[in-house]
Short mmCIF file of C-alpha atoms and ligand atoms in Angstrom, two decimals:
data_model
loop_
_atom_site.label_atom_id
_atom_site.label_comp_id
_atom_site.label_asym_id
_atom_site.label_seq_id
_atom_site.Cartn_x
_atom_site.Cartn_y
_atom_site.Cartn_z
CA MET A 1 0.00 0.00 0.00
CA ILE A 2 1.31 3.46 -0.85
CA ASN A 3 1.60 5.56 2.28
CA LYS A 4 1.41 9.31 2.65
CA LYS A 5 5.11 9.72 3.32
CA PHE A 6 5.96 8.03 0.05
CA LEU A 7 3.42 10.19 -1.78
CA ASP A 8 4.88 13.35 -0.24
CA GLU A 9 8.36 12.33 -1.35
CA GLN A 10 7.18 11.56 -4.87
CA LYS A 11 5.35 14.88 -4.98
CA GLU A 12 8.55 16.73 -4.06
CA ILE A 13 10.51 14.89 -6.77
CA LEU A 14 7.81 15.63 -9.34
CA LEU A 15 7.60 19.32 -8.41
CA GLU A 16 11.39 19.58 -8.65
CA GLU A 17 11.28 17.87 -12.05
CA LYS A 18 8.56 20.27 -13.19
CA ARG A 19 10.66 23.27 -12.14
CA LYS A 20 13.67 21.89 -13.98
CA ILE A 21 11.76 21.24 -17.20
CA GLU A 22 10.07 24.64 -17.07
CA THR A 23 13.40 26.41 -16.53
CA ARG A 24 14.98 24.59 -19.45
CA LEU A 25 11.96 25.20 -21.66
CA GLY A 26 11.92 28.84 -20.60
CA SER A 27 15.46 29.31 -21.88
CA PHE A 28 14.39 28.87 -25.49
CA ALA A 29 10.60 28.80 -25.55
CA LYS A 30 7.70 30.77 -24.22
CA GLU A 31 4.61 29.41 -22.49
CA SER A 32 1.36 30.35 -24.16
CA GLU A 33 -0.69 32.77 -22.09
CA GLU A 34 -4.01 31.37 -23.32
CA HIS A 35 -3.07 27.72 -23.14
CA LYS A 36 -1.15 26.82 -19.99
CA GLY A 37 1.29 24.03 -20.61
CA GLU A 38 1.61 24.80 -24.31
CA TRP A 39 4.99 26.10 -25.29
CA ALA A 40 6.32 27.69 -28.45
CA SER A 41 9.98 27.92 -29.41
CA ASN A 42 11.36 31.39 -29.90
CA MET A 43 12.31 32.03 -33.50
CA PRO A 44 16.02 32.57 -33.91
CA ASP A 45 17.01 36.09 -34.89
CA PHE A 46 17.88 36.22 -38.53
CA ASP A 47 20.48 38.95 -38.53
CA LYS A 48 20.94 40.97 -41.64
CA GLY A 49 24.08 40.10 -43.48
CA THR A 50 24.41 36.54 -42.28
CA SER A 51 25.54 34.11 -44.90
CA LEU A 52 23.28 31.43 -46.29
CA GLU A 53 25.32 28.88 -44.40
CA GLU A 54 24.73 30.65 -41.13
CA GLU A 55 21.04 30.90 -41.90
CA ALA A 56 20.92 27.20 -42.64
CA ASP A 57 22.55 26.56 -39.26
CA GLU A 58 19.93 28.68 -37.58
CA VAL A 59 17.11 26.87 -39.33
CA GLU A 60 18.62 23.56 -38.33
CA GLU A 61 19.01 24.72 -34.76
CA PHE A 62 15.40 25.86 -34.72
CA GLY A 63 14.32 22.42 -35.91
CA MET A 64 16.29 20.79 -33.12
CA ARG A 65 14.80 23.20 -30.65
CA LEU A 66 11.30 22.29 -31.81
CA ALA A 67 11.99 18.59 -31.31
CA LEU A 68 13.47 19.24 -27.87
CA GLU A 69 10.57 21.49 -26.95
CA GLN A 70 8.09 18.81 -27.99
CA SER A 71 9.75 16.09 -25.95
CA MET A 72 10.08 18.36 -22.91
CA GLU A 73 6.46 19.40 -23.24
CA GLU A 74 5.51 15.73 -23.16
CA GLN A 75 7.64 15.18 -20.06
CA LEU A 76 5.98 18.15 -18.44
CA LYS A 77 2.53 16.74 -19.22
CA ALA A 78 3.47 13.40 -17.68
CA VAL A 79 4.70 15.17 -14.54
CA ASP A 80 1.51 17.24 -14.32
CA LEU A 81 -0.57 14.13 -14.79
CA ALA A 82 1.27 12.36 -11.97
CA LEU A 83 0.83 15.39 -9.68
CA ASP A 84 -2.86 15.41 -10.53
CA LYS A 85 -3.10 11.74 -9.61
CA ILE A 86 -1.47 12.39 -6.24
CA LYS A 87 -4.16 15.01 -5.64
CA LYS A 88 -6.94 12.63 -6.68
CA GLY A 89 -5.50 9.68 -4.78
CA THR A 90 -4.99 7.51 -7.85
CA TYR A 91 -1.20 7.83 -7.98
CA GLY A 92 0.78 4.63 -8.42
CA ILE A 93 -2.09 2.67 -9.96
CA CYS A 94 -1.38 1.13 -13.35
CA GLU A 95 -3.68 2.72 -15.93
CA LYS A 96 -4.01 -0.52 -17.83
CA CYS A 97 -4.44 -3.33 -15.32
CA GLY A 98 -5.38 -1.29 -12.25
CA LYS A 99 -2.73 -2.88 -10.05
CA GLU A 100 -0.33 -0.96 -7.87
CA ILE A 101 2.93 -0.01 -9.56
CA PRO A 102 5.87 -1.20 -7.40
CA GLN A 103 7.37 1.63 -5.37
CA GLY A 104 10.85 0.85 -6.66
CA ARG A 105 9.63 1.59 -10.17
CA LEU A 106 7.92 4.78 -9.04
CA LYS A 107 11.11 5.89 -7.34
CA ALA A 108 13.09 5.38 -10.54
CA TYR A 109 10.40 6.95 -12.70
CA PRO A 110 7.93 9.00 -10.63
CA GLN A 111 5.68 9.81 -13.59
CA ALA A 112 5.10 6.16 -14.52
CA SER A 113 1.51 5.44 -15.54
CA PHE A 114 1.91 1.73 -16.14
CA CYS A 115 3.39 -1.19 -14.28
CA GLN A 116 6.33 -3.02 -15.82
CA GLY A 117 4.12 -5.67 -17.37
CA CYS A 118 1.86 -3.14 -19.13
CA GLN A 119 4.57 -0.74 -20.29
CA ILE A 120 4.78 -0.85 -24.05
ZN1 ZN B 201 -0.35 -2.93 -15.34
#
């Protein structure tokens, strides 16, 4: 059975993780004011006089940023979902089979939604 102490610890880890992701995201993207949790990468500044090569680098960097932003946004959603589950009292229950996820697994991956057997 998951006790309150364990839940409090997991909550702290998740909140810390959320802060970290938001700080990293904030360094190159901006959170939408209308849609909380939705982020948009800042466009790189295309300086006048940069060579085509430099522009290509910037476009490439922007593409990488978009991919990073997307994966971090997903991580952030998973963290938020886990925090929501702690609030609702459904944290640590496998979404597929309804069994408790072992605490060792939750410690290693606090935002886990599935037990080992159900993880794709
Ligand atoms: Zn399961």
